[in-house]
Tab-separated table of N, CA and C in Angstrom:
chain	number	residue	atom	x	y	z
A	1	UNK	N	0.851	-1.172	0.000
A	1	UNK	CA	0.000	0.000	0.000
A	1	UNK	C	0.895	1.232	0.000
A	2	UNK	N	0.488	1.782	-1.183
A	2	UNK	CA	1.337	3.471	-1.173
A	2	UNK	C	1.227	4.811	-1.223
A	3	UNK	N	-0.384	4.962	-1.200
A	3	UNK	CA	-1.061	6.270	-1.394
A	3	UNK	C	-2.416	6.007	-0.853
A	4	UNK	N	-2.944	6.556	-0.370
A	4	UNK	CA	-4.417	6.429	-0.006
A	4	UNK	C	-4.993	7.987	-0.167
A	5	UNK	N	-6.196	8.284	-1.476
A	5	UNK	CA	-6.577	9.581	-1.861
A	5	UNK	C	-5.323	10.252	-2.150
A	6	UNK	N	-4.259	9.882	-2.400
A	6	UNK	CA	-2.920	11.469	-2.405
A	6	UNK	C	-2.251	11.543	-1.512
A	7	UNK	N	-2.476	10.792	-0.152
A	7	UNK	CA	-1.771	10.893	0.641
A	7	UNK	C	-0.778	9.275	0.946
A	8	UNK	N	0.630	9.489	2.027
A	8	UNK	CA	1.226	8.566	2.116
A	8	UNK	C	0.152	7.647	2.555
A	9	UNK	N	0.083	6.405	2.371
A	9	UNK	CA	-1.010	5.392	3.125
A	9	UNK	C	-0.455	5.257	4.749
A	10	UNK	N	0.937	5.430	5.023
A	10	UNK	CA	1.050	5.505	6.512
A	10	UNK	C	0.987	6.968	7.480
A	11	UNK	N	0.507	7.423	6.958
A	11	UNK	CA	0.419	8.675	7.841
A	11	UNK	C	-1.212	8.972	8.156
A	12	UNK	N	-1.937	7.976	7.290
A	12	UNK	CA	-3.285	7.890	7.436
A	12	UNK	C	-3.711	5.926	8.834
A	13	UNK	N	-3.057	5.199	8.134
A	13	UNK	CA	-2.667	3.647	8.779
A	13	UNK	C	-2.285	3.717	9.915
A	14	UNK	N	-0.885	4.680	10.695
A	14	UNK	CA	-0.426	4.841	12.038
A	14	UNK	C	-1.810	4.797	12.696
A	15	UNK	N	-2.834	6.017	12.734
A	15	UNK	CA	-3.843	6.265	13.419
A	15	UNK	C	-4.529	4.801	13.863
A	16	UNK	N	-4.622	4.059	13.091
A	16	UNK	CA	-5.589	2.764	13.657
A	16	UNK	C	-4.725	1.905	14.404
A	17	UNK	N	-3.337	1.833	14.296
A	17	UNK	CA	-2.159	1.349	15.490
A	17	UNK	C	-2.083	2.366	16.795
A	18	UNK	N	-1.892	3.378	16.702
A	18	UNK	CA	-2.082	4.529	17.757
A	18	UNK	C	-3.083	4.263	18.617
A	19	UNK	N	-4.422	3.836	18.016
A	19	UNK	CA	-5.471	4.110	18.723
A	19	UNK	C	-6.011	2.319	19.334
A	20	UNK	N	-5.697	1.496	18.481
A	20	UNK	CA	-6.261	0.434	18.471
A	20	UNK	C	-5.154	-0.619	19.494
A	21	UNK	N	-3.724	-0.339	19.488
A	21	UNK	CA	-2.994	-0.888	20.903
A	21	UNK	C	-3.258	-0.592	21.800
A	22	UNK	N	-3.241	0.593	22.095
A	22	UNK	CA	-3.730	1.040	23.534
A	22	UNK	C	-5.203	0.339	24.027
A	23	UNK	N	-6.013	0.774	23.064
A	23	UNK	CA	-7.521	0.081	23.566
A	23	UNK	C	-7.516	-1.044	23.548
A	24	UNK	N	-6.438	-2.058	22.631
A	24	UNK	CA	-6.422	-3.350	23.158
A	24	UNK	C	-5.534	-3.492	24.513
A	25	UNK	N	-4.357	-3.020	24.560
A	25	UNK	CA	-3.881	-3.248	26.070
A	25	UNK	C	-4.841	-3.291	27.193
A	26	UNK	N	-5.865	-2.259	27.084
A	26	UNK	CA	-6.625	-1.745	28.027
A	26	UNK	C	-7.769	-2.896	28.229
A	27	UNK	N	-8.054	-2.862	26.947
A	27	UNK	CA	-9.051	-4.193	27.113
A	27	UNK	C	-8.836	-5.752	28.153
A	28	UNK	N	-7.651	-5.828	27.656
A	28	UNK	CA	-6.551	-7.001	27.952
A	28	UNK	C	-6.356	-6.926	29.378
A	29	UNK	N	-6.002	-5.800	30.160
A	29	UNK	CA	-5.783	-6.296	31.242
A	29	UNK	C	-7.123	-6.005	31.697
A	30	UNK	N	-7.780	-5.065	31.660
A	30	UNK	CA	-9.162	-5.292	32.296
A	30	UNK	C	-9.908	-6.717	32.279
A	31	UNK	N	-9.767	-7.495	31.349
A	31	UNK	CA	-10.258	-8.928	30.898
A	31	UNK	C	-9.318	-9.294	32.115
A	32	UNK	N	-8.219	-9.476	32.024
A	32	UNK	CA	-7.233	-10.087	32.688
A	32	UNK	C	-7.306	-10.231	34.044
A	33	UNK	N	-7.529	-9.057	34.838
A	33	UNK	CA	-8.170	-8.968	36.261
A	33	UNK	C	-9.260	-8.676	36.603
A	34	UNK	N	-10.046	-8.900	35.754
A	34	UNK	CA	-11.523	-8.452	35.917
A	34	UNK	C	-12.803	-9.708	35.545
A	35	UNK	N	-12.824	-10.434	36.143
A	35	UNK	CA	-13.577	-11.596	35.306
A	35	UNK	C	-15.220	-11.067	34.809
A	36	UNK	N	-15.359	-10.477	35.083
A	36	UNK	CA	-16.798	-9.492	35.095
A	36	UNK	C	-16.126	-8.651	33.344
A	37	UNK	N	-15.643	-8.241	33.524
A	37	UNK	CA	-14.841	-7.558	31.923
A	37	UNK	C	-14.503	-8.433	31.143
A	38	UNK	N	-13.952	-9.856	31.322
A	38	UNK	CA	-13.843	-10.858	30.169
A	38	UNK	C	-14.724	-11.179	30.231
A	39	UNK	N	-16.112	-11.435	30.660
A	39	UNK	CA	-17.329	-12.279	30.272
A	39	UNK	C	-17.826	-11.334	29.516
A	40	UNK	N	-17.890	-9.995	29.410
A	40	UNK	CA	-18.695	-8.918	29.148
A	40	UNK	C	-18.046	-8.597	27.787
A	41	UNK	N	-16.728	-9.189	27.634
A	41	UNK	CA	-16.045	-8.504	26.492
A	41	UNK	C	-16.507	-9.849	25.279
A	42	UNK	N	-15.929	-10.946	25.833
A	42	UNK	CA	-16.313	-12.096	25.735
A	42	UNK	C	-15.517	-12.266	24.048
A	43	UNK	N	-15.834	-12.354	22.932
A	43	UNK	CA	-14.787	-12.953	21.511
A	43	UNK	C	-14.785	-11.603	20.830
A	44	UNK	N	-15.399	-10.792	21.425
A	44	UNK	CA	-14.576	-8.735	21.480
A	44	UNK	C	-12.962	-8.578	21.327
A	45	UNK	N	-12.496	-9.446	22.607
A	45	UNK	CA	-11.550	-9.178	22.976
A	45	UNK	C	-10.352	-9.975	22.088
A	46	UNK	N	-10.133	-11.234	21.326
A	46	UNK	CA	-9.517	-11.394	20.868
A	46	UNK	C	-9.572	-10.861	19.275
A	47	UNK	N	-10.869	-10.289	18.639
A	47	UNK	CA	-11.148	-10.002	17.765
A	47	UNK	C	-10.262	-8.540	17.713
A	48	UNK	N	-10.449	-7.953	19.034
A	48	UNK	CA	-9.828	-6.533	19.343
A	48	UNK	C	-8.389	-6.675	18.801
A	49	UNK	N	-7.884	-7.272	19.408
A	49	UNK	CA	-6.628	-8.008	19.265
A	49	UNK	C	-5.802	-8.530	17.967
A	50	UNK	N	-6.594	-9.052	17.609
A	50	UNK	CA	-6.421	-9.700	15.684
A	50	UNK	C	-6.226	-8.410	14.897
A	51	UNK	N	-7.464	-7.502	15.153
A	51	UNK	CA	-7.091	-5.982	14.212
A	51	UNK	C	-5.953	-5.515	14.255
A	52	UNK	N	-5.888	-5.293	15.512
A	52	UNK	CA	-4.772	-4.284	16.207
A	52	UNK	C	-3.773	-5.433	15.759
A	53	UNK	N	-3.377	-6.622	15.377
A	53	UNK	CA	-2.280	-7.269	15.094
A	53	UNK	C	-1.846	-7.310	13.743
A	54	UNK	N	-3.414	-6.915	13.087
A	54	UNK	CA	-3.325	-6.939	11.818
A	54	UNK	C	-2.891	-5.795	11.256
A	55	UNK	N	-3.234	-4.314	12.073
A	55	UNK	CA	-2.486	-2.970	11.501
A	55	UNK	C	-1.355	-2.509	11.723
A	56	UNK	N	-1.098	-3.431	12.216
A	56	UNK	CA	0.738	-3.261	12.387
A	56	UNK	C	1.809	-3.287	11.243
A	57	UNK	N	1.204	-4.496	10.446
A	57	UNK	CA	2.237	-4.629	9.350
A	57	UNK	C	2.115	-3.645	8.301
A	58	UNK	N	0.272	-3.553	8.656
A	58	UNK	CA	-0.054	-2.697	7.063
A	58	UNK	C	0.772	-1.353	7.265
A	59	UNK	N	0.873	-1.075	8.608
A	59	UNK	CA	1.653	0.562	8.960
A	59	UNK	C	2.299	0.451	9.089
A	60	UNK	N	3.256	-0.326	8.843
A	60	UNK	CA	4.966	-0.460	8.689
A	60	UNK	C	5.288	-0.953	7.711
A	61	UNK	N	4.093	-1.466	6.525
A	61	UNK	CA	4.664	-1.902	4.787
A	61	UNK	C	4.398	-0.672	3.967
A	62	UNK	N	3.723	0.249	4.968
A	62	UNK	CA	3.411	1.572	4.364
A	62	UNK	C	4.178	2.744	4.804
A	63	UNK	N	5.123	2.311	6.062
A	63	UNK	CA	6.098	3.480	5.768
A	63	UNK	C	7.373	3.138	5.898
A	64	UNK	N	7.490	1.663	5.435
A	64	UNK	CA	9.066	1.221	4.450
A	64	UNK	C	8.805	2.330	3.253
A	65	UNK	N	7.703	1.875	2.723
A	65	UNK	CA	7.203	2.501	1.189
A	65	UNK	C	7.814	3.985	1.387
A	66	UNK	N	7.188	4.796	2.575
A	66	UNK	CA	7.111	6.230	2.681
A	66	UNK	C	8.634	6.520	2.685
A	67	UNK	N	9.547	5.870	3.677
A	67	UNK	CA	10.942	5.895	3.684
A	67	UNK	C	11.497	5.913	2.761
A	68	UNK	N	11.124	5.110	1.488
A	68	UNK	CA	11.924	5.257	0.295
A	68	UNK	C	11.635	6.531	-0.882
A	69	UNK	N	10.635	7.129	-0.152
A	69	UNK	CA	10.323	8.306	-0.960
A	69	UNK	C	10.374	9.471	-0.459
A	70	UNK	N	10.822	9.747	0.646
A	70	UNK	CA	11.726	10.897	1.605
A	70	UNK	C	13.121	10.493	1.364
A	71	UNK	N	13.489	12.160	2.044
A	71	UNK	CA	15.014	12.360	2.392
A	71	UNK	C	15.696	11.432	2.938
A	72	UNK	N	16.625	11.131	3.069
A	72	UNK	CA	17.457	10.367	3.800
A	72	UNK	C	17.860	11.002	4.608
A	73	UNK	N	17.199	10.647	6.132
A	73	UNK	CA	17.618	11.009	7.688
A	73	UNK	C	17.481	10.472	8.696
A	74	UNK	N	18.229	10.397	9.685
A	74	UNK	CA	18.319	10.184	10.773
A	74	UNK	C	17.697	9.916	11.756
A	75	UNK	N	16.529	10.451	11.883
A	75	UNK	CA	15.384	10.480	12.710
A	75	UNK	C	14.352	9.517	11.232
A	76	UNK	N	14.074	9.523	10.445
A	76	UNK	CA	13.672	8.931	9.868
A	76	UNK	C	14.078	7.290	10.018
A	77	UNK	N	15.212	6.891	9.922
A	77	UNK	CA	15.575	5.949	9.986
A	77	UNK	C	15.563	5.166	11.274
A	78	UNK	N	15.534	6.090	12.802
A	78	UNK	CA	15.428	5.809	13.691
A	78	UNK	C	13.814	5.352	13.819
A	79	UNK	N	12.929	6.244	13.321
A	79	UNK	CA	11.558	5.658	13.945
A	79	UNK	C	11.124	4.648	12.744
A	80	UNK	N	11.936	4.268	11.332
A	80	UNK	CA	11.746	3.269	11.165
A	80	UNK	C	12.188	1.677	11.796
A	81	UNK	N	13.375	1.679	12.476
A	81	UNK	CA	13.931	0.921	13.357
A	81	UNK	C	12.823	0.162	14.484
A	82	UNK	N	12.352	1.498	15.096
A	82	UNK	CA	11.251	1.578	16.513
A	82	UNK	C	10.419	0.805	15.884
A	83	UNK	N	9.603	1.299	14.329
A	83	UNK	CA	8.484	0.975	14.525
A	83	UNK	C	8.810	-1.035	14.221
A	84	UNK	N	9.763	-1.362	13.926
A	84	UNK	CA	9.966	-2.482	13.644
A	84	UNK	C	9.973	-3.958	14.337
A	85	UNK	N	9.828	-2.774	15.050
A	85	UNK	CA	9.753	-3.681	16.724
A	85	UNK	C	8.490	-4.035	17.148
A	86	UNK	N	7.112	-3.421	16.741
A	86	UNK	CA	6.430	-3.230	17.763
A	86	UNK	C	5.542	-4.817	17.059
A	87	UNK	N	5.461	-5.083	15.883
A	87	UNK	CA	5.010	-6.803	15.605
A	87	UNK	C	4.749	-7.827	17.106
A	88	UNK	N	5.936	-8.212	17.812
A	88	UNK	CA	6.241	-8.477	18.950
A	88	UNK	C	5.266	-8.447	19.973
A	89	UNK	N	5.068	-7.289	19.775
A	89	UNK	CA	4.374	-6.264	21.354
A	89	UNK	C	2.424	-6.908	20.869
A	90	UNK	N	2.577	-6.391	19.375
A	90	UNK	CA	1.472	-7.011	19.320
A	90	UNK	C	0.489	-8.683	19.292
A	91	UNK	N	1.697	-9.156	18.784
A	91	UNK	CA	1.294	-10.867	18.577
A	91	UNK	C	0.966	-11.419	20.229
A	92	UNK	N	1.950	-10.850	20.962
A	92	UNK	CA	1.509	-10.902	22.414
A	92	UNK	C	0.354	-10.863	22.957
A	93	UNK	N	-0.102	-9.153	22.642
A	93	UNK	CA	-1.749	-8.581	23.209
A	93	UNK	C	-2.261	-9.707	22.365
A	94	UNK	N	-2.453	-10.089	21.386
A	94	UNK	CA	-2.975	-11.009	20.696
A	94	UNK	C	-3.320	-12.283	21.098
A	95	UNK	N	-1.753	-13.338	21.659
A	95	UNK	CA	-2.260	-13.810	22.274
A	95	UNK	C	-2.457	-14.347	23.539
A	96	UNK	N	-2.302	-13.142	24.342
A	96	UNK	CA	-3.058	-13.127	25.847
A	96	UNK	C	-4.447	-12.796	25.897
A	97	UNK	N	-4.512	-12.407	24.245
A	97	UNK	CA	-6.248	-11.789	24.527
A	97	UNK	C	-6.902	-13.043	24.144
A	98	UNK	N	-6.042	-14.113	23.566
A	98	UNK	CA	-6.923	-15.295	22.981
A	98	UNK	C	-6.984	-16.087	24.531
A	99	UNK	N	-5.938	-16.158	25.173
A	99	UNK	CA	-5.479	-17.145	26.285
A	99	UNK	C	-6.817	-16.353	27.412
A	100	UNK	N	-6.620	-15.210	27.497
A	100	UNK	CA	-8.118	-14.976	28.803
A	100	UNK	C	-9.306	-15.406	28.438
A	101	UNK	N	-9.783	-14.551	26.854
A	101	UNK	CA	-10.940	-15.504	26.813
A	101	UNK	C	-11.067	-16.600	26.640
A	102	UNK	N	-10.188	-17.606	26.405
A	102	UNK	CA	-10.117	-18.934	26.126
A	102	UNK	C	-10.302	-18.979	28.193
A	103	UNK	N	-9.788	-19.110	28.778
A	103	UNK	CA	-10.175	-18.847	30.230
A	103	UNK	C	-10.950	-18.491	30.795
A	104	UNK	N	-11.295	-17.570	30.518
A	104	UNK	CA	-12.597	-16.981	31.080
A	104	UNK	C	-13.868	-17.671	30.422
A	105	UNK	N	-13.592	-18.370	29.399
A	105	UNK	CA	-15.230	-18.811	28.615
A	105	UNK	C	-15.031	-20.381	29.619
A	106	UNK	N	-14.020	-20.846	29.632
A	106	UNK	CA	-13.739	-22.385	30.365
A	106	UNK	C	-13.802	-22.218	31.794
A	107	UNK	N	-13.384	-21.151	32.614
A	107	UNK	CA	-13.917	-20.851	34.239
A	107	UNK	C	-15.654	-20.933	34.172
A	108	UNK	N	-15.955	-20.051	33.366
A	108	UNK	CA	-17.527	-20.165	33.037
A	108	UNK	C	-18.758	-21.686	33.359
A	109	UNK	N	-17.840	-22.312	31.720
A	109	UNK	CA	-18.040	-23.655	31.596
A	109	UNK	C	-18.002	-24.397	32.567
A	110	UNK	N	-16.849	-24.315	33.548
A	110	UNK	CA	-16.534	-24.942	34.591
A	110	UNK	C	-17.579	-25.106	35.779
A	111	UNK	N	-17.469	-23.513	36.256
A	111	UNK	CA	-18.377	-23.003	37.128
A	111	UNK	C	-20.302	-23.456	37.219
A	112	UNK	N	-20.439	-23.000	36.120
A	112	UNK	CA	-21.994	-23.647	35.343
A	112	UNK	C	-21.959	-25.613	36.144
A	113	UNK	N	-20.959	-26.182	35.471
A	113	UNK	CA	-21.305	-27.665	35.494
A	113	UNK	C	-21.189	-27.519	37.535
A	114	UNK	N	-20.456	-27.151	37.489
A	114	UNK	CA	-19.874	-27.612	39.558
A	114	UNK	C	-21.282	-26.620	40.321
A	115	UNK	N	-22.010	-26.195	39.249
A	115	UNK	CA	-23.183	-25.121	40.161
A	115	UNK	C	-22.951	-24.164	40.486
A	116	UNK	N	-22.052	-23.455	39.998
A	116	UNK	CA	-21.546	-22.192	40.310
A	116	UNK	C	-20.252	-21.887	41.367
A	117	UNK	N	-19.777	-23.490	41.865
A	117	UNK	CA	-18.816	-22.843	43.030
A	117	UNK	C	-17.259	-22.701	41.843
A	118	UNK	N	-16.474	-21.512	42.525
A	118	UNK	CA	-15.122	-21.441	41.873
A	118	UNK	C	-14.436	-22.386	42.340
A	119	UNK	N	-13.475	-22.724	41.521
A	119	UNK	CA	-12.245	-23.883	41.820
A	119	UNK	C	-11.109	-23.251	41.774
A	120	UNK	N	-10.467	-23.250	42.771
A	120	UNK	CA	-9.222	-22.708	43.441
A	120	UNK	C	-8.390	-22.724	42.802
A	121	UNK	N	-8.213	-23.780	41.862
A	121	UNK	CA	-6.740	-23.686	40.367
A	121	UNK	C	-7.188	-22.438	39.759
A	122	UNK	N	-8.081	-22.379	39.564
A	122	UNK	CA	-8.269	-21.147	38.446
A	122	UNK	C	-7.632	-20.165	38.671
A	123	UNK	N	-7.162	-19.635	40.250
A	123	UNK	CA	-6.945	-18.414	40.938
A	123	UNK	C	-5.143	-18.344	39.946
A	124	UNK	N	-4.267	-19.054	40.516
A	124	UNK	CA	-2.973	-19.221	40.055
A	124	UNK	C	-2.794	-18.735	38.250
A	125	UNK	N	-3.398	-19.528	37.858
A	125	UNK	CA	-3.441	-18.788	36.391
A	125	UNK	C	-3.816	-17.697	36.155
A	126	UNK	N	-4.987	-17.386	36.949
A	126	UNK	CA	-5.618	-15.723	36.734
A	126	UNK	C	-4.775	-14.684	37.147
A	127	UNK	N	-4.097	-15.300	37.832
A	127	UNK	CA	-2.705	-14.216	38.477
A	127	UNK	C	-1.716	-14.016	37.376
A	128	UNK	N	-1.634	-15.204	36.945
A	128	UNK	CA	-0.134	-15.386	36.049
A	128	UNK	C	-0.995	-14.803	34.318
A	129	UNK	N	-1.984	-15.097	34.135
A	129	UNK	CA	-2.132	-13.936	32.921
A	129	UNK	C	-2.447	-12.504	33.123
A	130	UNK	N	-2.612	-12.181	34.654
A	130	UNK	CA	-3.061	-10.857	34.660
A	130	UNK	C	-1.649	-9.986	34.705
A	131	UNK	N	-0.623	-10.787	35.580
A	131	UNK	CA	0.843	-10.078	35.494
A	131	UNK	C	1.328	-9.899	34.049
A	132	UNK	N	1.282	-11.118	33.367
A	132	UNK	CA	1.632	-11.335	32.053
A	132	UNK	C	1.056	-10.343	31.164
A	133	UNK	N	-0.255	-10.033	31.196
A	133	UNK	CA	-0.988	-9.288	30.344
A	133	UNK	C	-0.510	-7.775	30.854
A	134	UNK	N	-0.548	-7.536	32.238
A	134	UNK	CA	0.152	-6.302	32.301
A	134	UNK	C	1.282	-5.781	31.729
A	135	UNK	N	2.078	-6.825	31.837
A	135	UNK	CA	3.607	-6.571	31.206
A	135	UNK	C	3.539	-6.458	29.596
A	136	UNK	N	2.340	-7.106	29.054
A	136	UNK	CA	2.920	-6.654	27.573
A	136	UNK	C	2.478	-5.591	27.189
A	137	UNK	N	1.051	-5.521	27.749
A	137	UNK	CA	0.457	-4.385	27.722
A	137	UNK	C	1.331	-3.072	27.846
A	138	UNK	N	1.724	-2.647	28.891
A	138	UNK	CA	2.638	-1.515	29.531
A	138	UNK	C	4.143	-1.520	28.065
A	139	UNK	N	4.421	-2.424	27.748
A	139	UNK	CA	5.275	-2.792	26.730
A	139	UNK	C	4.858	-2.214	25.298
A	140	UNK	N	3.756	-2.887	25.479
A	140	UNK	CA	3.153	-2.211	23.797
A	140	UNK	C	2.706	-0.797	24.002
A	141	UNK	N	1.854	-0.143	24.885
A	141	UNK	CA	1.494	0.693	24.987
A	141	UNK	C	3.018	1.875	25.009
A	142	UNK	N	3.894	2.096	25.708
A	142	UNK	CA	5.376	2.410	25.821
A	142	UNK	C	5.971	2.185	24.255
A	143	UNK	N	6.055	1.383	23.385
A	143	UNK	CA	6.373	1.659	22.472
A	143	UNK	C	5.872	2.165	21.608
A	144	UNK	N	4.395	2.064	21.342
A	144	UNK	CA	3.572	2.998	20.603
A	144	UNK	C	4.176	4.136	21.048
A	145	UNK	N	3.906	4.811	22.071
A	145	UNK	CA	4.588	5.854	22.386
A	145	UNK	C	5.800	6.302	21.615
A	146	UNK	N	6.820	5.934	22.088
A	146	UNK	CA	8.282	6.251	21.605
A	146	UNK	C	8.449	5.915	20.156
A	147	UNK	N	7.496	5.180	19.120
A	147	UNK	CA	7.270	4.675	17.700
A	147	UNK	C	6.710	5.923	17.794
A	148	UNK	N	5.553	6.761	18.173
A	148	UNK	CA	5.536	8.141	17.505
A	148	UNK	C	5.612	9.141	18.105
A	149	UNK	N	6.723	9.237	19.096
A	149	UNK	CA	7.317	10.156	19.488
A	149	UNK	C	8.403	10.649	18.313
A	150	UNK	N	9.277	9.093	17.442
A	150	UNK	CA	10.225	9.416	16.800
A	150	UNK	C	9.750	9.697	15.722
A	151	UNK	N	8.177	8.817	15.544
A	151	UNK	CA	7.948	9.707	13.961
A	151	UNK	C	7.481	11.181	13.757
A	152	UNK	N	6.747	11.685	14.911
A	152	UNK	CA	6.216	12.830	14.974
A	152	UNK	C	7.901	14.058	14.600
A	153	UNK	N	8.963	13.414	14.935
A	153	UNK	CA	10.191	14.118	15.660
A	153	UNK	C	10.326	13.989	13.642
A	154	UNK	N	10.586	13.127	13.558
A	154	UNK	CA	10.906	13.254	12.045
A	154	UNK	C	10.476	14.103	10.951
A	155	UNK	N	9.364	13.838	10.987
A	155	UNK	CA	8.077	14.514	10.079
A	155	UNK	C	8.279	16.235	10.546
A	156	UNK	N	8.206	16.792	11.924
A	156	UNK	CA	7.962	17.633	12.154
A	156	UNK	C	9.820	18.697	12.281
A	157	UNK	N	10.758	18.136	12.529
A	157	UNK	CA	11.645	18.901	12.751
A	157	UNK	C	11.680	19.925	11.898
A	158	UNK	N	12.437	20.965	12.091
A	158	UNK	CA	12.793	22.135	11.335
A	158	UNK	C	11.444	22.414	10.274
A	159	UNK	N	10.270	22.240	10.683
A	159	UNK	CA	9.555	22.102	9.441
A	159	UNK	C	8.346	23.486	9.977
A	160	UNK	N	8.301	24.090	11.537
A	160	UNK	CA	7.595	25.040	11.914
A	160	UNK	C	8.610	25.877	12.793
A	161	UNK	N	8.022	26.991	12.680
A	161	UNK	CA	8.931	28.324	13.604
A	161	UNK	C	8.007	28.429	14.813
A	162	UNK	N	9.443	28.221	15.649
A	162	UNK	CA	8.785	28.607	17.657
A	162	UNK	C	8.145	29.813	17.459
A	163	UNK	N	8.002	30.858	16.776
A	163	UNK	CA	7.574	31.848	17.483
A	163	UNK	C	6.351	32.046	16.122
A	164	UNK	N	4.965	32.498	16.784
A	164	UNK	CA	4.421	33.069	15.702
A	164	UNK	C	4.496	34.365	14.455
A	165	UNK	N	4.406	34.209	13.302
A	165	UNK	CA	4.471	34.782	12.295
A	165	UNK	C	3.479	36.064	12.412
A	166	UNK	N	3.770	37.242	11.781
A	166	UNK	CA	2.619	38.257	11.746
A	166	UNK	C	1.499	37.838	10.873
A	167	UNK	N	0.323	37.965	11.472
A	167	UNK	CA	-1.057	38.122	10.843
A	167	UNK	C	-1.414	38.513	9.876
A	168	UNK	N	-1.803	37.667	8.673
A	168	UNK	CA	-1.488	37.602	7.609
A	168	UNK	C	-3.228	38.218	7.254
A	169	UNK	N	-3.410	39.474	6.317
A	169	UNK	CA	-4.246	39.901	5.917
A	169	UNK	C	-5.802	40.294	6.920
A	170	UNK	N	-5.420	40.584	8.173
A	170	UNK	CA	-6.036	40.642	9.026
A	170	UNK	C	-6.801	39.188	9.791
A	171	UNK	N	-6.085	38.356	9.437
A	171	UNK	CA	-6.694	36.864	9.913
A	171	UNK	C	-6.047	36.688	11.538
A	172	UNK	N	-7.941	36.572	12.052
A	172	UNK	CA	-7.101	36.869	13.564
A	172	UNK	C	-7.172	35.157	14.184
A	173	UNK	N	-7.148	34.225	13.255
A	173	UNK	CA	-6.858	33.104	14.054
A	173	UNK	C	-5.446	32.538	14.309
């Protein structure tokens, strides 16, 4: 993908990674320590997950593309590096989001047949995906970050003046 309407296709693509890790992290651990939030989210949550795993590549096969049709720089090359990373971060949220609801639908199952009482194994795992899910979460979410901290840094350097310009034809915005 290399243009979308005229524009780079990744400067339009970032936005659904930007927006769609975070709300899956968020999802994820709420599922994760919240058994009331994975029943409620219920095949939401790995579906959440699949997208957000799936716009990763498209926004990083779209600004290899963009890279080769800019300047050659430094900061460019750096937040292509970053963003190269973040695959990882996502296949993770991905699949911890499959592993809770796969858990949470089988505590369910469980619960239902025994009449509703909880079974005490369950507790140990619910711990160990909720730490787990925190950690990638906080991981992915942190690199989104710093993935467009460096692209914003790229795109934008030397490209606006700190101080405002005089008012151009009486335009008072």
């Amino acid at each position: 993908m290399s243009l979308i309407n005229g524009l780079p296709a990744h400067v339009l693509l970032v936005h659904f990674v930007v927006v769609l890790i975070p709300l899956t992290a968020l999802a994820l651990v709420a599922a994760a320590v919240w058994p009331r939030a994975a029943n409620r989210l219920g095949v939401l949550l790995p579906s959440l997950a699949l997208v957000s795993l799936a716009s990763v590549p498209l926004a990083t096969n779209a600004g290899e593309w963009l890279e080769r049709h800019v300047d050659d720089d430094p900061l460019v090359r750096k937040h292509t590096e970053l963003g190269d990373g973040l695959l990882p971060w996502a296949l993770g949220l991905f699949v911890l989001a499959v592993l809770v609801w796969w858990g949470a639908r089988e505590l369910r199952r469980t619960e239902s047949a025994a009449g509703g009482s909880s079974r005490w194994s369950a507790l140990p795992v619910r711990i160990v995906l909720g730490l787990l899910s925190a950690v990638i979460a906080v991981g992915a979410v942190v690199d989104v970050y710093r993935i467009g901290d460096s692209g914003a840094k790229a795109a934008w350097h030397d490209s606006f003046s700190k101080t405002a310009h005089a008012e151009k034809d009486g335009d008072d915005s």
